[in-house]
Amino acid sequence: MALATSSPAANLYPWSMAPLRAALPSVSSARIHSCSFSTPLRSLRTGSSAKRSLRCFTGLTPTVTIFRTFSETAPTAYTSSDKHSCLLSWASLLRDKENVRYEDGFIATNNGSKFFAMRHGKRVPKLNRPPDQRRALIRGLTTQLLKHGRIKTTRPRASALRKYVDKMITLAKDGSLHKRRQALGFIYEKQIVHALFAEVQDRYGERNGGYTRIIRTLPRRGDNAPMAYIELV
Amino acid sequence: MTTCVDPLVVGGVIGDVIDLFVPMVTMSVHFGSKHINNGCEITPSLAANLPTVNISGRRFDRFTLVMTDPDAPSPSEPTLRELVHWVVVNIPGSTDASHGQELVPYMGPKPPLGIHRYVLVLFHQQSEFRAVAPPTTRANFSTRDFAVQCELGLPVAVAYFNSQKQPAARRR
């Protein structure tokens, strides 16, 4: 077990950590294993638990454990209440960031935010492109849609496009010089902007939003990508 | 939800060209070997020749077929809506459109800009037409007005397809 015994701030926490330490798997800092999961069968077959080093995922654990700050008091009689208080204290210790020393290898952020590995709830379509290319793609597609009235593209692109086309038509409905210049900064061809500002009142004067329609169609032959027509309503 | 919405409504055909109707007659359109489903993509070269239009119905029925393009000259600015491509009257039931009289000769799709819809509308005639004045120009045709003028009522069958200009072969 790689627990440092001496520490100047060790006597802050007088609770007995022995039962807790016995319950948790030992993380060896001397030998950092690669990320491989231990098979339960193999761990059962190995011998004594004292020498056993669990090959567990060590990527996110600190190289030196945070148990350094706990004192090595003499193990008292093990009771369940002891274990509860140990766990609670350990949890509270994690929250008090100033008492825990994080070594390199642990992701620590200042504001206490967590790092998620999933995309839950994020609504921006990335379109498999870096941000500058994504913006250029969307600008190009809205320019073409406003020019041709109906285009055929892939379904994710069509559904990403709706917001920006509606934005452009809303700018045109407003009609002021500032909005015209904002539209000129987004659409690549200025003839289209001027034509849009001229005709949008007759076409979309009564309609509030929803200026596009998406019609799904057969997939593309080359890569079976689901295609859709997007058209101005 | 959207799975049971008619493709004619989704494609905007009902609304732009015709009104909501109840299909009474089955009509199948073929360009060569290619069958027309609603909203399928047909190249102008494939649609240059007359399609074969098979109509069900009784022998003594008469039908009128109208083919128009509501997106002329461009879907973003359909100033010439609609452009009539083909009008055939007095088609007997359960036959081909070639058995009728061509009022407006067939013109293949030639979309100059954008993706155009081409709509084929079938009406049921009350009686045989003797003398119907063909429209003077192809542009600014109205299928609804034509139906009112000839007392055709609501359509009995509709099909539509999309077509766009093929990119010209690059000279190497």
CSV table of C-alpha atoms in Angstrom, one decimal:
chain,number,residue,atom,x,y,z
A,1,MET,CA,0.0,0.0,0.0
A,2,ALA,CA,1.5,3.3,-0.9
A,3,LEU,CA,0.2,5.5,1.9
A,4,ALA,CA,2.6,8.0,3.2
A,5,THR,CA,2.7,7.9,6.9
A,6,SER,CA,3.9,11.3,7.9
A,7,SER,CA,2.4,14.6,7.0
A,8,PRO,CA,2.3,17.9,8.8
A,9,ALA,CA,-1.4,18.3,8.4
A,10,ALA,CA,-2.1,14.7,9.3
A,11,ASN,CA,-3.7,15.3,12.7
A,12,LEU,CA,-6.6,17.3,11.2
A,13,TYR,CA,-8.7,14.2,10.8
A,14,PRO,CA,-8.6,12.0,13.8
A,15,TRP,CA,-11.0,9.4,12.5
A,16,SER,CA,-9.8,6.0,12.0
A,17,MET,CA,-9.2,5.3,8.3
A,18,ALA,CA,-8.2,1.7,8.7
A,19,PRO,CA,-11.6,0.1,8.0
A,20,LEU,CA,-12.1,2.4,5.0
A,21,ARG,CA,-8.7,1.7,3.7
A,22,ALA,CA,-9.3,-2.0,4.0
A,23,ALA,CA,-12.5,-1.7,2.0
A,24,LEU,CA,-11.1,0.3,-0.9
A,25,PRO,CA,-8.8,-1.2,-3.6
A,26,SER,CA,-5.2,-0.2,-3.2
A,27,VAL,CA,-3.7,2.0,-5.9
A,28,SER,CA,0.0,1.5,-6.3
A,29,SER,CA,1.8,4.6,-7.4
A,30,ALA,CA,5.1,2.8,-7.9
A,31,ARG,CA,3.6,0.6,-10.6
A,32,ILE,CA,1.2,2.5,-12.8
A,33,HIS,CA,-0.5,-0.2,-15.0
A,34,SER,CA,-1.9,0.5,-18.3
A,35,CYS,CA,-5.7,0.7,-18.5
A,36,SER,CA,-6.8,-2.8,-18.4
A,37,PHE,CA,-9.7,-4.2,-16.4
A,38,SER,CA,-9.1,-7.0,-14.0
A,39,THR,CA,-11.1,-10.1,-14.6
A,40,PRO,CA,-12.9,-11.2,-11.5
A,41,LEU,CA,-11.9,-14.8,-12.0
A,42,ARG,CA,-8.2,-14.0,-12.1
A,43,SER,CA,-8.3,-11.9,-9.0
A,44,LEU,CA,-10.1,-14.6,-7.1
A,45,ARG,CA,-7.4,-17.1,-8.0
A,46,THR,CA,-4.5,-15.0,-7.0
A,47,GLY,CA,-3.2,-15.5,-3.5
A,48,SER,CA,-3.1,-13.2,-0.6
A,49,SER,CA,-4.9,-9.9,-0.7
A,50,ALA,CA,-2.0,-8.0,0.9
A,51,LYS,CA,0.3,-8.4,-2.0
A,52,ARG,CA,-2.5,-8.3,-4.6
A,53,SER,CA,-2.4,-5.3,-6.8
A,54,LEU,CA,-5.6,-4.9,-8.7
A,55,ARG,CA,-5.0,-4.1,-12.3
A,56,CYS,CA,-7.6,-1.4,-12.5
A,57,PHE,CA,-8.2,1.7,-14.5
A,58,THR,CA,-5.8,4.2,-13.1
A,59,GLY,CA,-6.2,6.9,-15.6
A,60,LEU,CA,-8.1,9.3,-13.5
A,61,THR,CA,-6.8,8.5,-10.1
A,62,PRO,CA,-4.1,10.7,-8.5
A,63,THR,CA,-0.7,9.2,-8.7
A,64,VAL,CA,-0.2,9.9,-5.0
A,65,THR,CA,-3.3,9.1,-3.1
A,66,ILE,CA,-5.2,11.6,-1.1
A,67,PHE,CA,-5.0,9.5,1.9
A,68,ARG,CA,-1.7,11.2,2.6
A,69,THR,CA,-3.5,13.8,4.7
A,70,PHE,CA,-5.1,11.2,7.0
A,71,SER,CA,-3.4,10.2,10.1
A,72,GLU,CA,-2.3,6.7,10.7
A,73,THR,CA,-4.0,6.2,14.0
A,74,ALA,CA,-4.1,2.9,15.7
A,75,PRO,CA,-6.9,0.9,14.3
A,76,THR,CA,-9.9,0.9,16.7
A,77,ALA,CA,-12.6,-1.6,16.9
A,78,TYR,CA,-14.4,-1.8,13.7
A,79,THR,CA,-18.0,-0.7,13.9
A,80,SER,CA,-20.4,0.2,11.2
A,81,SER,CA,-20.9,3.7,12.5
A,82,ASP,CA,-17.1,4.2,12.2
A,83,LYS,CA,-17.3,3.2,8.6
A,84,HIS,CA,-20.1,5.5,7.9
A,85,SER,CA,-18.4,8.4,9.5
A,86,CYS,CA,-15.2,7.6,7.6
A,87,LEU,CA,-17.0,7.6,4.3
A,88,LEU,CA,-18.8,10.8,5.1
A,89,SER,CA,-15.5,12.5,6.1
A,90,TRP,CA,-13.9,11.3,2.9
A,91,ALA,CA,-16.7,12.8,0.9
A,92,SER,CA,-16.5,16.1,2.7
A,93,LEU,CA,-12.7,16.0,2.2
A,94,LEU,CA,-13.2,15.9,-1.5
A,95,ARG,CA,-15.4,18.9,-1.4
A,96,ASP,CA,-12.9,21.0,0.6
A,97,LYS,CA,-10.5,21.4,-2.1
A,98,GLU,CA,-8.0,23.4,-0.2
A,99,ASN,CA,-7.2,20.5,2.1
A,100,VAL,CA,-6.6,18.0,-0.6
A,101,ARG,CA,-3.4,18.1,-2.6
A,102,TYR,CA,-3.9,17.1,-6.1
A,103,GLU,CA,-0.8,15.9,-7.9
A,104,ASP,CA,-0.5,15.8,-11.6
A,105,GLY,CA,-2.6,13.2,-13.3
A,106,PHE,CA,-5.9,14.4,-11.8
A,107,ILE,CA,-8.1,16.8,-13.7
A,108,ALA,CA,-8.9,19.6,-11.3
A,109,THR,CA,-11.0,22.6,-12.3
A,110,ASN,CA,-11.3,25.7,-10.3
A,111,ASN,CA,-15.0,26.2,-10.4
A,112,GLY,CA,-15.9,22.6,-9.4
A,113,SER,CA,-17.4,21.8,-12.8
A,114,LYS,CA,-17.4,18.2,-13.9
A,115,PHE,CA,-16.0,16.9,-17.2
A,116,PHE,CA,-18.5,14.8,-19.1
A,117,ALA,CA,-17.5,12.2,-21.6
A,118,MET,CA,-21.0,12.3,-23.3
A,119,ARG,CA,-22.9,14.8,-25.4
A,120,HIS,CA,-26.1,14.8,-23.4
A,121,GLY,CA,-28.3,17.9,-24.0
A,122,LYS,CA,-26.0,19.7,-26.4
A,123,ARG,CA,-28.0,20.9,-29.3
A,124,VAL,CA,-25.4,22.4,-31.7
A,125,PRO,CA,-25.0,20.2,-34.7
A,126,LYS,CA,-21.3,19.7,-35.4
A,127,LEU,CA,-21.6,18.3,-38.9
A,128,ASN,CA,-18.2,16.6,-38.5
A,129,ARG,CA,-16.3,19.8,-39.1
A,130,PRO,CA,-14.3,22.3,-37.2
A,131,PRO,CA,-16.1,25.5,-36.3
A,132,ASP,CA,-14.8,27.6,-39.1
A,133,GLN,CA,-15.6,25.1,-41.8
A,134,ARG,CA,-19.0,24.5,-40.2
A,135,ARG,CA,-19.9,28.1,-40.4
A,136,ALA,CA,-18.7,28.3,-43.9
A,137,LEU,CA,-20.7,25.3,-44.9
A,138,ILE,CA,-23.9,26.7,-43.4
A,139,ARG,CA,-23.3,30.1,-45.0
A,140,GLY,CA,-22.9,28.5,-48.4
A,141,LEU,CA,-25.9,26.3,-48.0
A,142,THR,CA,-28.2,29.2,-46.9
A,143,THR,CA,-26.9,31.3,-49.8
A,144,GLN,CA,-27.7,28.5,-52.3
A,145,LEU,CA,-31.1,27.9,-50.7
A,146,LEU,CA,-32.1,31.5,-51.0
A,147,LYS,CA,-30.8,31.6,-54.5
A,148,HIS,CA,-32.4,28.4,-55.8
A,149,GLY,CA,-35.4,28.0,-53.6
A,150,ARG,CA,-35.0,24.3,-53.2
A,151,ILE,CA,-31.9,22.3,-52.7
A,152,LYS,CA,-31.1,18.7,-52.1
A,153,THR,CA,-28.7,17.9,-49.3
A,154,THR,CA,-28.2,15.4,-46.5
A,155,ARG,CA,-30.7,15.4,-43.7
A,156,PRO,CA,-28.5,16.6,-40.8
A,157,ARG,CA,-27.3,19.5,-42.9
A,158,ALA,CA,-30.9,20.4,-43.9
A,159,SER,CA,-32.0,20.3,-40.3
A,160,ALA,CA,-29.0,22.4,-39.2
A,161,LEU,CA,-29.8,24.9,-41.9
A,162,ARG,CA,-33.3,25.8,-40.8
A,163,LYS,CA,-32.3,28.0,-38.0
A,164,TYR,CA,-30.0,30.2,-40.2
A,165,VAL,CA,-32.4,30.5,-43.1
A,166,ASP,CA,-35.2,31.6,-40.7
A,167,LYS,CA,-32.7,34.1,-39.2
A,168,MET,CA,-31.9,35.6,-42.6
A,169,ILE,CA,-35.6,35.9,-43.5
A,170,THR,CA,-36.3,37.6,-40.1
A,171,LEU,CA,-33.5,40.1,-40.8
A,172,ALA,CA,-35.0,40.8,-44.2
A,173,LYS,CA,-38.4,41.3,-42.6
A,174,ASP,CA,-37.0,43.9,-40.3
A,175,GLY,CA,-35.5,45.7,-43.3
A,176,SER,CA,-33.4,48.4,-41.6
A,177,LEU,CA,-29.9,49.3,-42.8
A,178,HIS,CA,-28.2,47.6,-39.8
A,179,LYS,CA,-30.1,44.3,-40.5
A,180,ARG,CA,-29.2,44.5,-44.2
A,181,ARG,CA,-25.5,44.9,-43.3
A,182,GLN,CA,-25.8,42.0,-40.9
A,183,ALA,CA,-27.3,39.9,-43.7
A,184,LEU,CA,-24.6,41.0,-46.1
A,185,GLY,CA,-22.0,39.7,-43.6
A,186,PHE,CA,-23.6,36.3,-43.6
A,187,ILE,CA,-24.7,35.6,-47.2
A,188,TYR,CA,-22.0,35.3,-49.8
A,189,GLU,CA,-23.7,37.0,-52.7
A,190,LYS,CA,-25.0,40.5,-52.2
A,191,GLN,CA,-27.5,40.3,-55.1
A,192,ILE,CA,-29.3,37.6,-53.2
A,193,VAL,CA,-29.5,39.8,-50.1
A,194,HIS,CA,-30.9,42.7,-52.0
A,195,ALA,CA,-33.4,40.5,-53.8
A,196,LEU,CA,-34.5,38.9,-50.5
A,197,PHE,CA,-35.0,42.3,-48.8
A,198,ALA,CA,-37.0,43.5,-51.7
A,199,GLU,CA,-39.5,40.5,-52.0
A,200,VAL,CA,-39.7,39.1,-48.4
A,201,GLN,CA,-42.6,41.3,-47.4
A,202,ASP,CA,-45.0,40.0,-50.1
A,203,ARG,CA,-43.9,36.4,-49.7
A,204,TYR,CA,-43.6,36.1,-45.9
A,205,GLY,CA,-45.4,39.1,-44.6
A,206,GLU,CA,-48.1,37.2,-42.8
A,207,ARG,CA,-46.2,34.1,-41.9
A,208,ASN,CA,-44.6,34.0,-38.4
A,209,GLY,CA,-41.6,31.7,-38.6
A,210,GLY,CA,-41.2,28.3,-40.2
A,211,TYR,CA,-40.1,29.6,-43.6
A,212,THR,CA,-38.6,26.3,-44.7
A,213,ARG,CA,-39.9,22.8,-45.3
A,214,ILE,CA,-37.9,19.6,-45.3
A,215,ILE,CA,-38.9,16.6,-47.4
A,216,ARG,CA,-37.0,13.4,-46.8
A,217,THR,CA,-36.1,11.5,-49.8
A,218,LEU,CA,-34.2,8.4,-51.0
A,219,PRO,CA,-30.6,7.9,-49.8
A,220,ARG,CA,-27.7,8.8,-51.9
A,221,ARG,CA,-26.3,6.0,-54.0
A,222,GLY,CA,-22.5,6.5,-53.2
A,223,ASP,CA,-22.6,6.3,-49.4
A,224,ASN,CA,-26.3,5.7,-48.5
A,225,ALA,CA,-26.5,9.0,-46.8
A,226,PRO,CA,-30.1,10.0,-46.0
A,227,MET,CA,-31.0,12.9,-48.2
A,228,ALA,CA,-33.6,15.6,-48.0
A,229,TYR,CA,-35.0,18.4,-50.0
A,230,ILE,CA,-35.1,21.7,-48.1
A,231,GLU,CA,-37.2,24.4,-49.7
A,232,LEU,CA,-38.5,27.8,-48.9
A,233,VAL,CA,-42.2,27.6,-48.0
B,1,MET,CA,-47.3,11.8,-37.1
B,2,THR,CA,-45.4,12.7,-40.2
B,3,THR,CA,-45.4,9.1,-41.5
B,4,CYS,CA,-49.1,9.3,-42.4
B,5,VAL,CA,-49.1,12.8,-43.9
B,6,ASP,CA,-49.7,12.6,-47.7
B,7,PRO,CA,-46.5,13.3,-49.7
B,8,LEU,CA,-48.6,15.6,-51.8
B,9,VAL,CA,-49.2,17.8,-48.9
B,10,VAL,CA,-45.6,17.7,-47.7
B,11,GLY,CA,-44.3,18.5,-51.1
B,12,GLY,CA,-46.7,21.5,-51.3
B,13,VAL,CA,-48.5,20.2,-54.4
B,14,ILE,CA,-51.8,20.4,-52.6
B,15,GLY,CA,-52.0,24.1,-52.0
B,16,ASP,CA,-49.9,25.3,-54.9
B,17,VAL,CA,-51.5,23.5,-57.8
B,18,ILE,CA,-54.7,21.8,-56.6
B,19,ASP,CA,-56.9,21.5,-53.5
B,20,LEU,CA,-57.3,18.6,-51.2
B,21,PHE,CA,-59.1,15.8,-53.0
B,22,VAL,CA,-59.9,12.1,-52.6
B,23,PRO,CA,-58.1,9.8,-55.0
B,24,MET,CA,-60.7,7.8,-56.9
B,25,VAL,CA,-58.7,6.4,-59.8
B,26,THR,CA,-55.2,4.8,-59.9
B,27,MET,CA,-52.8,6.4,-62.3
B,28,SER,CA,-49.4,5.0,-63.0
B,29,VAL,CA,-46.8,7.0,-64.9
B,30,HIS,CA,-43.7,5.6,-66.5
B,31,PHE,CA,-40.9,7.3,-68.2
B,32,GLY,CA,-39.4,4.5,-70.1
B,33,SER,CA,-39.0,1.8,-67.4
B,34,LYS,CA,-38.9,4.3,-64.5
B,35,HIS,CA,-42.1,4.4,-62.5
B,36,ILE,CA,-43.0,7.7,-60.9
B,37,ASN,CA,-43.4,7.8,-57.2
B,38,ASN,CA,-44.4,11.1,-55.5
B,39,GLY,CA,-41.3,13.2,-55.2
B,40,CYS,CA,-38.8,11.0,-57.0
B,41,GLU,CA,-36.0,12.6,-59.0
B,42,ILE,CA,-36.1,12.3,-62.8
B,43,THR,CA,-33.5,13.8,-65.1
B,44,PRO,CA,-34.7,16.0,-68.0
B,45,SER,CA,-33.1,13.7,-70.5
B,46,LEU,CA,-35.2,10.8,-69.2
B,47,ALA,CA,-38.4,12.8,-69.3
B,48,ALA,CA,-37.8,14.2,-72.8
B,49,ASN,CA,-40.1,11.7,-74.4
B,50,LEU,CA,-43.8,11.1,-73.8
B,51,PRO,CA,-44.6,9.1,-70.6
B,52,THR,CA,-46.9,6.1,-70.6
B,53,VAL,CA,-49.8,6.9,-68.3
B,54,ASN,CA,-52.0,4.0,-67.4
B,55,ILE,CA,-55.4,4.9,-65.9
B,56,SER,CA,-57.9,2.6,-64.3
B,57,GLY,CA,-61.6,3.2,-64.5
B,58,ARG,CA,-64.5,2.2,-66.6
B,59,ARG,CA,-64.4,2.0,-70.4
B,60,PHE,CA,-67.0,4.7,-71.0
B,61,ASP,CA,-65.4,7.2,-68.6
B,62,ARG,CA,-63.5,10.1,-70.0
B,63,PHE,CA,-60.5,11.7,-68.3
B,64,THR,CA,-58.4,14.8,-68.7
B,65,LEU,CA,-54.7,14.9,-67.9
B,66,VAL,CA,-52.8,18.1,-67.2
B,67,MET,CA,-49.0,18.3,-66.6
B,68,THR,CA,-47.7,21.6,-65.2
B,69,ASP,CA,-44.6,23.0,-63.5
B,70,PRO,CA,-45.5,25.3,-60.6
B,71,ASP,CA,-41.9,26.3,-60.1
B,72,ALA,CA,-41.2,28.2,-63.3
B,73,PRO,CA,-38.7,29.8,-63.8
B,74,SER,CA,-37.2,29.1,-60.4
B,75,PRO,CA,-38.6,27.8,-57.1
B,76,SER,CA,-37.5,30.8,-55.2
B,77,GLU,CA,-39.2,33.1,-57.7
B,78,PRO,CA,-42.1,31.3,-59.4
B,79,THR,CA,-43.2,34.3,-61.5
B,80,LEU,CA,-44.5,32.1,-64.4
B,81,ARG,CA,-46.4,29.7,-62.1
B,82,GLU,CA,-47.6,27.4,-63.6
B,83,LEU,CA,-46.0,26.4,-66.8
B,84,VAL,CA,-48.2,23.9,-68.6
B,85,HIS,CA,-46.4,21.1,-70.3
B,86,TRP,CA,-49.1,18.7,-71.5
B,87,VAL,CA,-52.9,18.6,-71.7
B,88,VAL,CA,-54.7,15.5,-73.0
B,89,VAL,CA,-58.6,15.3,-73.0
B,90,ASN,CA,-61.1,12.6,-73.7
B,91,ILE,CA,-58.9,9.7,-72.4
B,92,PRO,CA,-61.0,6.6,-72.1
B,93,GLY,CA,-60.9,4.7,-68.8
B,94,SER,CA,-58.5,1.8,-68.3
B,95,THR,CA,-56.3,2.8,-71.2
B,96,ASP,CA,-53.2,4.9,-72.0
B,97,ALA,CA,-53.0,8.6,-72.4
B,98,SER,CA,-52.2,8.1,-76.0
B,99,HIS,CA,-55.8,7.3,-76.7
B,100,GLY,CA,-56.9,10.8,-75.9
B,101,GLN,CA,-56.7,14.1,-77.8
B,102,GLU,CA,-53.7,16.2,-77.1
B,103,LEU,CA,-54.8,19.8,-76.5
B,104,VAL,CA,-51.4,21.1,-75.6
B,105,PRO,CA,-48.5,19.1,-77.1
B,106,TYR,CA,-46.0,17.5,-74.8
B,107,MET,CA,-42.9,19.5,-73.8
B,108,GLY,CA,-40.3,17.9,-71.8
B,109,PRO,CA,-39.0,19.4,-68.5
B,110,LYS,CA,-36.3,22.0,-69.0
B,111,PRO,CA,-35.7,23.5,-65.6
B,112,PRO,CA,-33.3,26.5,-66.0
B,113,LEU,CA,-32.6,27.0,-62.3
B,114,GLY,CA,-33.2,25.0,-59.1
B,115,ILE,CA,-35.2,21.9,-58.6
B,116,HIS,CA,-38.6,22.0,-60.1
B,117,ARG,CA,-41.7,19.9,-59.3
B,118,TYR,CA,-43.7,18.5,-62.3
B,119,VAL,CA,-47.3,17.6,-61.4
B,120,LEU,CA,-49.6,15.3,-63.4
B,121,VAL,CA,-53.2,15.9,-62.5
B,122,LEU,CA,-56.0,13.6,-63.7
B,123,PHE,CA,-59.6,14.9,-63.8
B,124,HIS,CA,-62.8,13.0,-64.5
B,125,GLN,CA,-64.9,14.4,-67.3
B,126,GLN,CA,-68.7,14.5,-67.1
B,127,SER,CA,-69.0,14.1,-70.8
B,128,GLU,CA,-66.9,14.0,-74.0
B,129,PHE,CA,-65.4,17.4,-74.8
B,130,ARG,CA,-66.3,18.6,-78.3
B,131,ALA,CA,-64.4,21.9,-78.6
B,132,VAL,CA,-62.1,23.1,-75.9
B,133,ALA,CA,-60.0,26.2,-76.5
B,134,PRO,CA,-56.4,25.5,-75.7
B,135,PRO,CA,-54.6,28.0,-73.6
B,136,THR,CA,-52.9,30.8,-75.6
B,137,THR,CA,-49.5,30.6,-73.7
B,138,ARG,CA,-47.9,27.9,-71.6
B,139,ALA,CA,-46.9,30.4,-68.9
B,140,ASN,CA,-49.1,31.5,-66.0
B,141,PHE,CA,-51.5,28.6,-66.4
B,142,SER,CA,-53.8,27.8,-63.6
B,143,THR,CA,-55.0,24.3,-63.1
B,144,ARG,CA,-57.8,25.4,-60.8
B,145,ASP,CA,-59.1,27.8,-63.4
B,146,PHE,CA,-58.9,25.3,-66.1
B,147,ALA,CA,-60.9,22.8,-64.0
B,148,VAL,CA,-63.5,25.4,-63.3
B,149,GLN,CA,-63.7,26.4,-67.0
B,150,CYS,CA,-64.2,22.9,-68.2
B,151,GLU,CA,-66.4,21.9,-65.2
B,152,LEU,CA,-64.0,19.2,-64.1
B,153,GLY,CA,-64.3,19.5,-60.3
B,154,LEU,CA,-61.7,18.1,-58.0
B,155,PRO,CA,-58.9,15.9,-59.4
B,156,VAL,CA,-59.2,12.1,-59.1
B,157,ALA,CA,-55.5,11.3,-59.2
B,158,VAL,CA,-52.2,13.2,-58.9
B,159,ALA,CA,-48.6,12.3,-59.2
B,160,TYR,CA,-45.5,14.5,-59.1
B,161,PHE,CA,-41.8,14.3,-59.6
B,162,ASN,CA,-38.7,16.5,-59.2
B,163,SER,CA,-36.3,17.5,-61.9
B,164,GLN,CA,-33.3,19.7,-62.1
B,165,LYS,CA,-30.9,20.8,-64.8
B,166,GLN,CA,-28.2,18.3,-65.4
B,167,PRO,CA,-24.7,19.8,-65.1
B,168,ALA,CA,-23.2,20.1,-68.6
B,169,ALA,CA,-20.6,17.5,-69.4
B,170,ARG,CA,-17.2,19.1,-68.8
B,171,ARG,CA,-15.0,19.4,-71.8
B,172,ARG,CA,-11.6,17.9,-71.0
